CSV table of C-alpha atoms and ligand atoms in Angstrom, one decimal:
chain,number,residue,atom,x,y,z
A,30,UNK,CA,-13.8,1.2,-34.4
A,31,UNK,CA,-14.6,3.7,-31.7
A,32,UNK,CA,-13.6,7.3,-32.3
A,33,UNK,CA,-13.1,10.2,-29.9
A,34,UNK,CA,-16.4,11.9,-29.0
A,35,UNK,CA,-18.5,8.9,-30.0
A,36,UNK,CA,-21.4,8.5,-27.7
A,37,UNK,CA,-22.5,4.9,-26.9
A,38,UNK,CA,-24.5,3.0,-24.2
A,39,UNK,CA,-22.4,0.4,-22.5
A,40,UNK,CA,-22.3,-1.8,-19.4
A,41,UNK,CA,-19.7,-2.2,-16.7
A,42,UNK,CA,-18.4,-5.8,-16.9
A,43,UNK,CA,-15.2,-5.6,-14.7
A,44,UNK,CA,-12.6,-3.4,-13.1
A,45,UNK,CA,-8.9,-2.8,-14.1
A,46,UNK,CA,-6.2,-3.8,-11.7
A,47,UNK,CA,-6.2,-0.2,-10.5
A,48,UNK,CA,-9.9,-0.4,-9.9
A,49,UNK,CA,-11.3,1.6,-12.9
A,50,UNK,CA,-14.6,0.5,-14.3
A,51,UNK,CA,-14.2,-1.6,-17.5
A,52,UNK,CA,-16.7,-1.9,-20.3
A,53,UNK,CA,-16.6,-3.6,-23.7
A,54,UNK,CA,-18.0,-2.5,-27.0
A,55,UNK,CA,-17.7,-4.7,-30.1
A,56,UNK,CA,-14.8,-6.4,-28.4
A,57,UNK,CA,-13.0,-3.2,-27.6
A,58,UNK,CA,-12.1,-2.4,-24.0
A,59,UNK,CA,-13.2,0.9,-22.5
A,60,UNK,CA,-12.1,2.2,-19.1
A,61,UNK,CA,-15.0,4.1,-17.5
A,62,UNK,CA,-14.3,5.4,-14.1
A,63,UNK,CA,-17.2,5.1,-11.6
A,64,UNK,CA,-19.0,2.4,-13.5
A,65,UNK,CA,-20.0,-0.5,-11.2
A,66,UNK,CA,-20.2,-4.0,-12.7
A,67,UNK,CA,-23.8,-4.5,-14.0
A,68,UNK,CA,-24.5,-0.8,-14.4
A,69,UNK,CA,-25.3,0.7,-17.8
A,70,UNK,CA,-24.5,4.2,-18.9
A,71,UNK,CA,-24.4,6.5,-21.8
A,72,UNK,CA,-20.7,7.4,-22.2
A,73,UNK,CA,-18.6,9.7,-24.4
A,74,UNK,CA,-15.3,8.3,-25.7
A,75,UNK,CA,-12.6,10.8,-24.6
A,76,UNK,CA,-9.5,9.0,-25.9
A,77,UNK,CA,-8.8,6.1,-28.2
A,78,UNK,CA,-5.6,4.1,-27.7
A,79,UNK,CA,-4.3,1.0,-29.4
A,80,UNK,CA,-5.5,-1.5,-26.8
A,81,UNK,CA,-8.2,0.4,-25.0
A,82,UNK,CA,-10.2,3.6,-25.0
A,83,UNK,CA,-11.3,6.0,-22.3
A,84,UNK,CA,-14.9,6.9,-21.7
A,85,UNK,CA,-16.7,9.3,-19.5
A,86,UNK,CA,-20.2,8.8,-18.1
A,87,UNK,CA,-22.8,11.2,-19.4
A,88,UNK,CA,-25.7,9.6,-17.6
A,89,UNK,CA,-26.6,6.3,-16.1
A,90,UNK,CA,-29.3,4.2,-17.8
A,91,UNK,CA,-29.2,1.5,-15.2
A,92,UNK,CA,-27.8,2.0,-11.6
A,93,UNK,CA,-26.5,-0.9,-9.5
A,94,UNK,CA,-28.6,-1.9,-6.5
A,95,UNK,CA,-25.3,-2.1,-4.7
A,96,UNK,CA,-24.4,1.6,-5.2
A,97,UNK,CA,-24.3,3.5,-2.0
A,98,UNK,CA,-23.7,7.2,-1.1
A,99,UNK,CA,-20.0,7.8,-0.5
A,100,UNK,CA,-18.8,8.6,3.0
A,101,UNK,CA,-16.8,11.5,1.8
A,102,UNK,CA,-18.5,13.2,-1.2
A,103,UNK,CA,-15.2,14.4,-2.9
A,104,UNK,CA,-14.1,10.8,-3.4
A,105,UNK,CA,-16.3,10.6,-6.5
A,106,UNK,CA,-13.6,12.5,-8.4
A,107,UNK,CA,-10.9,9.9,-7.7
A,108,UNK,CA,-9.7,7.1,-9.9
A,109,UNK,CA,-11.6,3.9,-9.0
A,110,UNK,CA,-14.1,6.0,-7.2
A,111,UNK,CA,-16.9,3.4,-7.6
A,112,UNK,CA,-15.2,1.5,-4.8
A,113,UNK,CA,-16.2,4.3,-2.4
A,114,UNK,CA,-19.8,3.8,-3.7
A,115,UNK,CA,-20.1,0.1,-3.7
A,116,UNK,CA,-21.6,-1.9,-0.8
A,117,UNK,CA,-18.6,-3.3,1.0
A,118,UNK,CA,-19.8,-6.9,0.8
A,119,UNK,CA,-19.8,-6.6,-3.0
A,120,UNK,CA,-16.3,-5.3,-3.0
A,121,UNK,CA,-15.2,-8.2,-0.9
A,122,UNK,CA,-16.7,-10.8,-3.2
A,123,UNK,CA,-15.3,-9.0,-6.2
A,124,UNK,CA,-11.8,-9.3,-4.7
A,125,UNK,CA,-12.2,-13.0,-4.2
A,126,UNK,CA,-13.3,-13.4,-7.8
A,127,UNK,CA,-10.4,-11.3,-9.0
A,128,UNK,CA,-7.9,-13.5,-7.2
A,129,UNK,CA,-9.5,-16.6,-8.6
A,130,UNK,CA,-9.4,-15.2,-12.1
A,131,UNK,CA,-5.7,-14.3,-11.7
A,132,UNK,CA,-4.9,-17.9,-10.6
A,133,UNK,CA,-6.9,-19.3,-13.5
A,134,UNK,CA,-5.9,-16.9,-16.3
A,135,UNK,CA,-2.4,-15.8,-15.4
A,136,UNK,CA,-1.3,-18.8,-13.4
A,137,UNK,CA,-3.1,-21.5,-15.4
A,138,UNK,CA,-4.0,-23.0,-12.0
A,139,UNK,CA,-7.0,-25.1,-11.2
A,140,UNK,CA,-7.6,-23.9,-7.6
A,141,UNK,CA,-10.4,-22.0,-6.0
A,142,UNK,CA,-9.9,-19.6,-3.1
A,143,UNK,CA,-12.9,-19.5,-0.9
A,144,UNK,CA,-11.7,-17.5,2.2
A,145,UNK,CA,-11.4,-13.8,2.4
A,146,UNK,CA,-11.1,-12.0,5.7
A,147,UNK,CA,-13.1,-8.8,5.3
A,148,UNK,CA,-12.1,-5.7,7.2
A,149,UNK,CA,-14.1,-4.7,10.3
A,150,UNK,CA,-13.6,-1.1,9.4
A,151,UNK,CA,-13.9,-0.1,5.7
A,152,UNK,CA,-12.9,3.6,6.1
A,153,UNK,CA,-10.3,5.8,7.9
A,154,UNK,CA,-8.0,2.8,8.2
A,155,UNK,CA,-4.7,4.1,6.7
A,156,UNK,CA,-2.0,4.8,9.3
A,157,UNK,CA,0.1,6.6,6.7
A,158,UNK,CA,-0.7,9.2,4.1
A,159,UNK,CA,1.3,11.3,1.7
A,160,UNK,CA,-0.7,14.2,0.5
A,161,UNK,CA,0.0,16.7,-2.2
A,162,UNK,CA,-0.7,20.4,-1.8
A,163,UNK,CA,-1.7,23.3,-4.0
A,164,UNK,CA,-1.9,27.0,-3.2
A,165,UNK,CA,-4.9,28.6,-4.8
A,166,UNK,CA,-4.2,32.1,-3.5
A,167,UNK,CA,-2.6,33.9,-0.6
A,168,UNK,CA,-5.3,32.6,1.8
A,169,UNK,CA,-6.1,29.2,0.5
A,170,UNK,CA,-4.0,26.1,0.4
A,171,UNK,CA,-5.6,22.8,-0.5
A,172,UNK,CA,-4.5,19.2,0.0
A,173,UNK,CA,-6.2,15.9,-1.0
A,174,UNK,CA,-5.9,13.2,-3.6
A,175,UNK,CA,-5.3,13.2,-7.3
A,176,UNK,CA,-8.3,13.6,-9.6
A,177,UNK,CA,-8.9,10.5,-11.9
A,178,UNK,CA,-6.3,10.4,-14.6
A,179,UNK,CA,-4.6,13.6,-13.7
A,180,UNK,CA,-2.3,15.3,-11.2
A,181,UNK,CA,-5.0,17.9,-10.3
A,182,UNK,CA,-5.7,17.8,-6.6
A,183,UNK,CA,-9.2,17.2,-5.4
A,184,UNK,CA,-9.6,19.3,-2.3
A,185,UNK,CA,-10.3,16.9,0.6
A,186,UNK,CA,-10.1,18.1,4.1
A,187,UNK,CA,-10.6,14.6,5.2
A,188,UNK,CA,-10.1,11.5,3.0
A,189,UNK,CA,-12.2,8.3,3.3
A,190,UNK,CA,-9.1,6.2,3.7
A,191,UNK,CA,-6.9,8.0,6.1
A,192,UNK,CA,-7.0,7.9,9.9
A,193,UNK,CA,-9.1,10.8,10.9
A,194,UNK,CA,-6.2,12.4,12.9
A,195,UNK,CA,-4.5,13.1,9.5
A,196,UNK,CA,-7.1,15.7,8.7
A,197,UNK,CA,-6.5,17.5,12.0
A,198,UNK,CA,-2.7,17.5,11.4
A,199,UNK,CA,-3.2,18.7,7.8
A,200,UNK,CA,-5.4,21.6,8.8
A,201,UNK,CA,-2.8,22.9,11.2
A,202,UNK,CA,0.0,22.4,8.6
A,203,UNK,CA,-1.9,24.2,5.9
A,204,UNK,CA,-2.5,27.1,8.2
A,205,UNK,CA,1.2,27.3,9.1
A,206,UNK,CA,2.4,26.9,5.6
A,207,UNK,CA,0.4,30.0,4.7
A,208,UNK,CA,1.4,31.9,7.7
A,209,UNK,CA,5.1,31.2,7.1
A,210,UNK,CA,4.7,31.8,3.4
A,211,UNK,CA,6.4,28.6,2.4
A,212,UNK,CA,6.2,28.1,-1.4
A,213,UNK,CA,4.5,25.0,-2.7
A,214,UNK,CA,6.3,22.9,-5.2
A,215,UNK,CA,5.0,22.8,-8.8
A,216,UNK,CA,5.6,19.5,-10.5
A,217,UNK,CA,5.6,21.1,-14.0
A,218,UNK,CA,8.1,23.9,-13.3
A,219,UNK,CA,10.1,22.2,-10.6
A,220,UNK,CA,9.8,25.4,-8.6
A,221,UNK,CA,8.7,25.8,-5.0
A,222,UNK,CA,9.7,24.4,-1.7
A,223,UNK,CA,7.1,22.1,-0.1
A,224,UNK,CA,6.4,19.1,-2.2
A,225,UNK,CA,4.1,16.9,-0.1
A,226,UNK,CA,3.3,16.1,3.5
A,227,UNK,CA,3.6,12.7,4.9
A,228,UNK,CA,1.8,11.8,8.1
A,229,UNK,CA,2.1,8.6,10.0
A,230,UNK,CA,-0.1,7.9,13.0
A,231,UNK,CA,0.3,5.3,15.6
A,232,UNK,CA,-2.8,3.1,16.2
A,233,UNK,CA,-1.7,2.2,19.7
A,234,UNK,CA,-0.2,5.4,21.0
A,235,UNK,CA,-0.9,9.1,20.9
A,236,UNK,CA,2.0,9.6,18.5
A,237,UNK,CA,2.1,11.2,15.1
A,238,UNK,CA,5.0,11.6,12.7
A,239,UNK,CA,5.0,14.6,10.3
A,240,UNK,CA,7.4,14.5,7.4
A,241,UNK,CA,7.6,17.7,5.3
A,242,UNK,CA,9.0,16.8,1.9
A,243,UNK,CA,10.8,19.7,0.5
A,244,UNK,CA,12.8,20.6,-2.6
A,245,UNK,CA,15.4,22.7,-0.8
A,246,UNK,CA,17.4,22.2,2.4
A,247,UNK,CA,16.6,25.5,4.2
A,248,UNK,CA,13.1,26.5,5.4
A,249,UNK,CA,13.0,29.9,7.0
A,250,UNK,CA,11.9,29.8,10.7
A,251,UNK,CA,11.2,26.1,10.6
A,252,UNK,CA,11.8,25.7,14.3
A,253,UNK,CA,9.1,28.3,15.0
A,254,UNK,CA,6.8,26.6,12.5
A,255,UNK,CA,7.3,23.3,14.4
A,256,UNK,CA,6.7,25.0,17.8
A,257,UNK,CA,3.4,26.3,16.6
A,258,UNK,CA,2.5,22.9,15.0
A,259,UNK,CA,2.9,21.1,18.3
A,260,UNK,CA,0.9,23.6,20.1
A,261,UNK,CA,-1.9,23.2,17.6
A,262,UNK,CA,-1.6,19.3,17.6
A,263,UNK,CA,0.2,18.2,20.7
A,264,UNK,CA,0.1,14.5,19.6
A,265,UNK,CA,2.7,15.3,16.9
A,266,UNK,CA,5.7,13.7,18.5
A,267,UNK,CA,8.3,13.9,15.7
A,268,UNK,CA,8.8,16.2,12.8
A,269,UNK,CA,11.2,15.4,10.0
A,270,UNK,CA,12.2,17.3,6.9
A,271,UNK,CA,12.9,15.0,3.9
A,272,UNK,CA,14.7,16.7,1.0
A,273,UNK,CA,13.9,15.6,-2.5
A,274,UNK,CA,15.3,17.7,-5.3
A,275,UNK,CA,14.7,15.2,-8.1
A,276,UNK,CA,12.3,15.6,-10.9
A,277,UNK,CA,10.4,12.5,-9.9
A,278,UNK,CA,7.1,11.0,-8.8
A,279,UNK,CA,8.9,9.2,-6.0
A,280,UNK,CA,7.9,10.9,-2.7
A,281,UNK,CA,10.8,10.6,-0.4
A,282,UNK,CA,14.4,11.7,-1.1
A,283,UNK,CA,17.5,10.2,0.4
A,284,UNK,CA,18.4,13.1,2.7
A,285,UNK,CA,16.5,13.7,6.0
A,286,UNK,CA,16.8,16.0,9.0
A,287,UNK,CA,15.0,15.2,12.2
A,288,UNK,CA,14.0,18.6,13.6
A,289,UNK,CA,11.8,17.5,16.5
A,290,UNK,CA,11.5,14.3,18.5
A,291,UNK,CA,13.2,11.0,17.9
A,292,UNK,CA,12.5,10.6,14.2
A,293,UNK,CA,10.4,7.5,14.9
A,294,UNK,CA,6.9,6.6,16.0
A,295,UNK,CA,6.0,3.5,18.0
A,296,UNK,CA,3.2,1.2,17.3
A,297,UNK,CA,2.0,-2.2,18.5
A,298,UNK,CA,1.0,-5.3,16.6
A,299,UNK,CA,0.2,-8.7,18.2
A,300,UNK,CA,1.5,-7.6,21.5
A,301,UNK,CA,4.9,-6.5,20.1
A,302,UNK,CA,6.1,-2.9,20.0
A,303,UNK,CA,7.7,-1.5,16.8
A,304,UNK,CA,9.7,1.5,16.1
A,305,UNK,CA,9.0,2.9,12.7
A,306,UNK,CA,11.1,5.4,10.8
A,307,UNK,CA,9.9,7.5,7.9
A,308,UNK,CA,11.5,5.5,5.2
A,309,UNK,CA,10.5,2.1,6.5
A,310,UNK,CA,7.6,0.1,5.2
A,311,UNK,CA,4.9,-0.6,7.7
A,312,UNK,CA,1.6,-2.1,6.7
A,313,UNK,CA,-1.0,0.7,6.3
A,314,UNK,CA,-3.9,-1.1,7.9
A,315,UNK,CA,-2.9,-2.2,11.4
A,316,UNK,CA,-6.1,-4.0,12.3
A,317,UNK,CA,-6.0,-6.2,9.2
A,318,UNK,CA,-2.2,-6.7,9.5
A,319,UNK,CA,-2.8,-8.5,12.7
A,320,UNK,CA,-5.3,-10.8,10.9
A,321,UNK,CA,-2.8,-11.3,8.1
A,322,UNK,CA,0.1,-12.2,10.4
A,323,UNK,CA,-2.0,-14.4,12.6
A,324,UNK,CA,-3.4,-16.4,9.6
A,325,UNK,CA,0.1,-16.6,8.0
A,326,UNK,CA,1.7,-18.0,11.1
A,327,UNK,CA,-1.3,-20.3,11.8
A,328,UNK,CA,-0.9,-21.8,8.3
A,329,UNK,CA,2.9,-22.1,8.6
A,330,UNK,CA,2.8,-24.5,11.6
A,331,UNK,CA,6.3,-23.6,12.6
A,332,UNK,CA,8.1,-25.5,15.2
A,333,UNK,CA,11.1,-25.0,17.6
A,334,UNK,CA,13.2,-27.0,15.1
A,335,UNK,CA,12.7,-24.5,12.3
A,336,UNK,CA,15.1,-21.9,11.1
A,337,UNK,CA,12.8,-19.3,9.4
A,338,UNK,CA,13.7,-16.9,6.7
A,339,UNK,CA,11.5,-13.8,6.6
A,340,UNK,CA,12.3,-12.4,3.1
A,341,UNK,CA,11.3,-8.8,2.4
A,342,UNK,CA,11.1,-8.3,6.1
A,343,UNK,CA,10.5,-4.5,6.4
A,344,UNK,CA,10.9,-3.5,10.0
A,345,UNK,CA,10.8,-7.2,11.1
A,346,UNK,CA,7.1,-7.5,12.0
A,347,UNK,CA,6.6,-11.0,10.6
A,348,UNK,CA,9.9,-12.3,11.8
A,349,UNK,CA,9.4,-11.0,15.4
A,350,UNK,CA,5.9,-12.2,15.5
A,351,UNK,CA,7.2,-15.7,14.5
A,352,UNK,CA,10.3,-15.7,16.7
A,353,UNK,CA,8.8,-17.5,19.7
A,354,UNK,CA,7.7,-20.4,17.6
A,355,UNK,CA,11.0,-21.1,15.9
A,356,UNK,CA,14.6,-21.8,16.9
A,357,UNK,CA,15.9,-18.9,14.9
A,358,UNK,CA,14.6,-16.3,12.4
A,359,UNK,CA,16.5,-14.3,9.9
A,360,UNK,CA,15.0,-11.3,8.1
A,361,UNK,CA,16.3,-9.9,4.9
A,362,UNK,CA,15.4,-6.5,3.6
A,363,UNK,CA,16.8,-4.0,1.1
A,364,UNK,CA,16.1,-0.7,2.8
A,365,UNK,CA,18.8,0.2,5.2
A,366,UNK,CA,16.6,2.2,7.6
A,367,UNK,CA,14.1,-0.7,7.8
A,368,UNK,CA,16.9,-3.1,8.8
A,369,UNK,CA,18.1,-0.7,11.5
A,370,UNK,CA,14.4,-0.5,12.7
A,371,UNK,CA,14.1,-4.3,12.7
A,372,UNK,CA,17.2,-4.9,14.8
A,373,UNK,CA,16.1,-2.2,17.2
A,374,UNK,CA,12.7,-3.8,17.4
A,375,UNK,CA,14.2,-7.1,18.2
A,376,UNK,CA,16.0,-5.5,21.2
A,377,UNK,CA,12.9,-3.5,22.2
A,378,UNK,CA,10.9,-6.7,22.5
A,379,UNK,CA,13.7,-8.7,24.2
A,380,UNK,CA,13.9,-11.1,21.3
A,381,UNK,CA,17.3,-12.7,21.0
A,382,UNK,CA,16.8,-15.3,18.3
A,383,UNK,CA,16.1,-12.9,15.4
A,384,UNK,CA,18.7,-11.2,13.2
A,385,UNK,CA,18.1,-8.9,10.3
A,386,UNK,CA,20.4,-8.4,7.3
A,387,UNK,CA,20.4,-5.9,4.6
A,388,UNK,CA,20.3,-7.2,1.0
A,389,UNK,CA,18.4,-8.4,-1.9
A,390,UNK,CA,16.3,-11.4,-0.9
A,391,UNK,CA,17.1,-13.4,-4.0
A,392,UNK,CA,20.8,-12.9,-3.6
A,393,UNK,CA,20.7,-13.6,0.1
A,394,UNK,CA,18.7,-16.8,-0.2
A,395,UNK,CA,21.0,-18.2,-2.9
A,396,UNK,CA,24.1,-17.6,-0.8
A,397,UNK,CA,22.7,-18.6,2.6
A,398,UNK,CA,20.0,-21.2,2.4
A,399,UNK,CA,22.3,-24.1,3.2
A,400,UNK,CA,24.8,-22.1,5.3
A,401,UNK,CA,22.0,-21.1,7.7
A,402,UNK,CA,20.1,-24.4,7.6
A,403,UNK,CA,16.9,-22.6,6.6
A,404,UNK,CA,13.9,-24.9,7.0
A,405,UNK,CA,11.0,-22.5,6.5
A,406,UNK,CA,10.5,-19.4,4.4
A,407,UNK,CA,7.9,-16.7,4.5
A,408,UNK,CA,8.1,-14.1,1.7
A,409,UNK,CA,6.2,-10.8,1.5
A,410,UNK,CA,7.5,-9.1,-1.7
A,411,UNK,CA,6.4,-5.8,-3.1
A,412,UNK,CA,4.0,-5.8,-6.0
A,413,UNK,CA,6.5,-7.0,-8.6
A,414,UNK,CA,6.7,-10.4,-6.8
A,415,UNK,CA,9.6,-12.7,-6.4
A,416,UNK,CA,12.8,-12.5,-8.4
A,417,UNK,CA,13.7,-15.3,-10.7
A,418,UNK,CA,16.8,-16.0,-8.7
A,419,UNK,CA,14.6,-16.4,-5.5
A,420,UNK,CA,12.3,-18.8,-7.3
A,421,UNK,CA,15.2,-20.8,-8.7
A,422,UNK,CA,16.7,-21.3,-5.3
A,423,UNK,CA,13.3,-22.4,-3.8
A,424,UNK,CA,12.8,-24.9,-6.7
A,425,UNK,CA,16.2,-26.3,-6.2
A,426,UNK,CA,16.3,-26.5,-2.5
A,427,UNK,CA,12.7,-27.8,-2.1
A,428,UNK,CA,12.0,-25.9,1.1
A,429,UNK,CA,9.4,-27.8,3.0
A,430,UNK,CA,7.5,-24.9,4.7
A,431,UNK,CA,6.9,-22.1,2.3
A,432,UNK,CA,4.4,-19.3,2.8
A,433,UNK,CA,3.9,-16.6,0.1
A,434,UNK,CA,2.3,-13.4,1.3
A,435,UNK,CA,1.4,-11.2,-1.6
A,436,UNK,CA,-0.3,-7.8,-2.3
A,437,UNK,CA,-0.7,-8.5,-6.0
A,438,UNK,CA,-2.7,-11.5,-7.3
A,439,UNK,CA,-1.3,-11.1,-10.8
A,440,UNK,CA,2.4,-11.5,-9.9
A,441,UNK,CA,1.5,-14.0,-7.3
A,442,UNK,CA,-0.3,-16.1,-9.9
A,443,UNK,CA,2.7,-15.7,-12.2
A,444,UNK,CA,5.1,-17.0,-9.5
A,445,UNK,CA,2.8,-19.8,-8.4
A,446,UNK,CA,2.7,-21.1,-12.0
A,447,UNK,CA,6.5,-21.8,-11.5
A,448,UNK,CA,6.3,-22.9,-7.9
A,449,UNK,CA,3.5,-25.4,-8.5
A,450,UNK,CA,5.9,-27.5,-10.5
A,451,UNK,CA,7.1,-28.8,-7.1
A,452,UNK,CA,4.4,-27.5,-4.7
A,453,UNK,CA,0.7,-27.9,-4.2
A,454,UNK,CA,-1.3,-25.0,-2.9
A,455,UNK,CA,-2.2,-26.4,0.5
A,456,UNK,CA,-4.2,-23.3,1.6
A,457,UNK,CA,-5.0,-19.9,0.2
A,458,UNK,CA,-6.6,-17.0,2.2
A,459,UNK,CA,-7.2,-13.4,1.2
A,460,UNK,CA,-7.2,-10.6,3.6
A,461,UNK,CA,-8.8,-7.3,2.7
A,462,UNK,CA,-6.1,-4.8,3.9
A,463,UNK,CA,-7.3,-2.1,1.5
A,464,UNK,CA,-11.0,-1.5,1.6
A,465,UNK,CA,-12.5,1.0,-0.9
A,466,UNK,CA,-9.7,0.2,-3.4
A,467,UNK,CA,-9.2,-2.7,-5.8
A,468,UNK,CA,-6.2,-4.1,-3.9
A,469,UNK,CA,-6.2,-7.3,-1.9
A,470,UNK,CA,-3.6,-9.2,0.2
A,471,UNK,CA,-3.1,-12.9,-0.1
A,472,UNK,CA,-1.6,-15.7,1.9
A,473,UNK,CA,-0.6,-19.0,0.3
A,474,UNK,CA,0.7,-22.1,2.0
A,475,UNK,CA,2.7,-24.3,-0.3
A,476,UNK,CA,3.4,-28.0,0.4
A,477,UNK,CA,5.8,-30.1,-1.5
A,478,UNK,CA,4.2,-32.6,-3.9
A,479,UNK,CA,4.8,-36.1,-2.8
A,480,UNK,CA,5.1,-37.7,-6.3
B,12,SAH,N1,7.0,-8.1,5.6
B,12,SAH,C1,7.0,-6.7,5.9
B,12,SAH,C2,7.3,-5.8,4.7
B,12,SAH,C3,6.6,-6.1,3.4
B,12,SAH,S1,6.7,-4.9,2.1
B,12,SAH,C4,5.7,-6.2,6.5
B,12,SAH,O1,4.7,-7.0,6.6
B,12,SAH,O2,5.6,-5.1,7.0
B,12,SAH,C5,8.0,-5.4,1.2
B,12,SAH,C6,9.3,-5.1,1.7
B,12,SAH,O3,10.3,-5.6,0.7
B,12,SAH,C7,9.6,-3.6,1.8
B,12,SAH,O4,10.1,-3.3,3.1
B,12,SAH,C8,10.7,-3.3,0.7
B,12,SAH,O5,11.6,-2.3,1.2
B,12,SAH,C9,11.4,-4.7,0.7
B,12,SAH,N2,12.1,-5.0,-0.6
B,12,SAH,C10,11.8,-4.6,-1.8
B,12,SAH,N3,12.7,-5.2,-2.7
B,12,SAH,C11,13.5,-6.0,-2.0
B,12,SAH,C12,14.5,-6.9,-2.3
B,12,SAH,N4,14.9,-7.1,-3.6
B,12,SAH,N5,15.1,-7.6,-1.4
B,12,SAH,C13,14.7,-7.5,-0.1
B,12,SAH,N6,13.7,-6.6,0.3
B,12,SAH,C14,13.1,-5.9,-0.6
C-alpha cells in the first residue's frame, strides 16, 4: 500500500475525466498532474485516499516527445496543465480514444468512432470567462485561474483559453477596482464585495459584456467606475452587476442590475444573429460551434415535413439554425432568460416557425410529443445527460430522427446503452470545442433498428 511521502517512479498511463495525469502503481491509481501518457517521473505521494492517491512530480525520468512549451507559462500550475503542453494532434487523438473507451466500458457498445473535427485554433478561443480576483496589497490585484487542487489564484494577465480581449478588459477593471477601493470577496470569510468578473466577448461584433459579480447591492460610485471603464475599453458595450450573497461556488446569483447598455451582447453563428444575456448559455467556442451545428444538421437530414424538438435549447441556436429545413421547430429550455433570448432571437432573424417554451425537457416531451406531432428530436443536455423520463418517452415513442449532442462521453455512453435497445448508432462524430482541456463534444445520429 502506498503511504504519504512515499517516493516512487511511475508512468503516465491515462488522464482522469478532468484531465489530470493518471498513473498506476501495484494496481493503485495515482493522480499526477502534468504527467503526459508515456512519460515517467519520480513522484512523491502527497495524499492517500481509499480509491486513489495524489502524487507530485519531483523530476521527470522520461519526457514525452509530444511535450511542447506552453503558450502561457503560468498555465503549468493549473489542473490538467499537461494539456497546455501536449502537441495538439496528440490531444485530439487522445480525445477520440477517450470517447471510444467510454462507449465500450460504460456503454458496453461495440462501435468505433473515427471522426473528430479538430479546432483550427487551439488557444484564445473562449468567448466567455469568469475570473476570480485576489488583492495582494493596496497596489496589486491579481486575477487568473485556480491552481491545481486548490482555490489559490494563479496570477495570469492573459490565459491561454480566453479571447485576448478579456485580458485588456481585466487590466482596466483591476486598475479601477483598486482606484475605487472596492473590497474583494474572500471565500473563506464571506467578507468583501467583488466576487468575480465575468466577461463575454462577441466574435462577430466589437461588443463586450462585463458582469461584476458582487456580494452586496450597493457599490460606491459605480457609475463613475463604469464611465472610466468605457473610456479605457470603448468596446465594452454593456455592464451588469450580478448580486450573489450565497455561500456557494455557483458564480451567478439571481438578482441583476443592468447599469450600462442593453444587458445583452450580439453575436453571429451560421449567418444568424443572436442576442445573449448574462445568464444564458452560449457555446464558448464560436468557430467550433458552427462546425458542431453544421454537422449535426447534416446528419439529421431534416425535411419540410418534420416537426423538430430542440431539447435543452439555450438561446435557440440549434432550433433557429434548423428552422428553414423543417415545418416547425419547438425549443425547450429551463432557464427563463435563455427562453426570452431565444424568442427574441427568432424575431430578430425573421423566423416565424420557431417557438420556445420554458420547462424541463423530460417533462415537456412526455406531455407534448404526440400533441405537437414531433417527428424529429435533437438533444443537447448539460453534462449530466438525459433524464430517465426523457429516455423513457423516446423509447416508447420510437422517434425516427434522433440526434444526441453531448459534451460528456461518459453520460452519453450511459444513455446510449439504453437507447440502443431500439436504435442503432448510424453516425458518430466528435468536435473539439475545448482545446487544451480534456473535454470533447459529440454528435450521434440514431436510427431505429429494423428488426
Ligand atoms: N443547445 C444549446 C444549449 C446547450 S447547453 C446550445 O448549443 O447553445 C444545455 C442547456 O440545457 C442549457 O441552456 C441549460 O440551461 C439547459 N438545461 C439544463 N437542464 C435542463 C432541463 N432539465 N430541461 C431543459 N433545459 C435544461
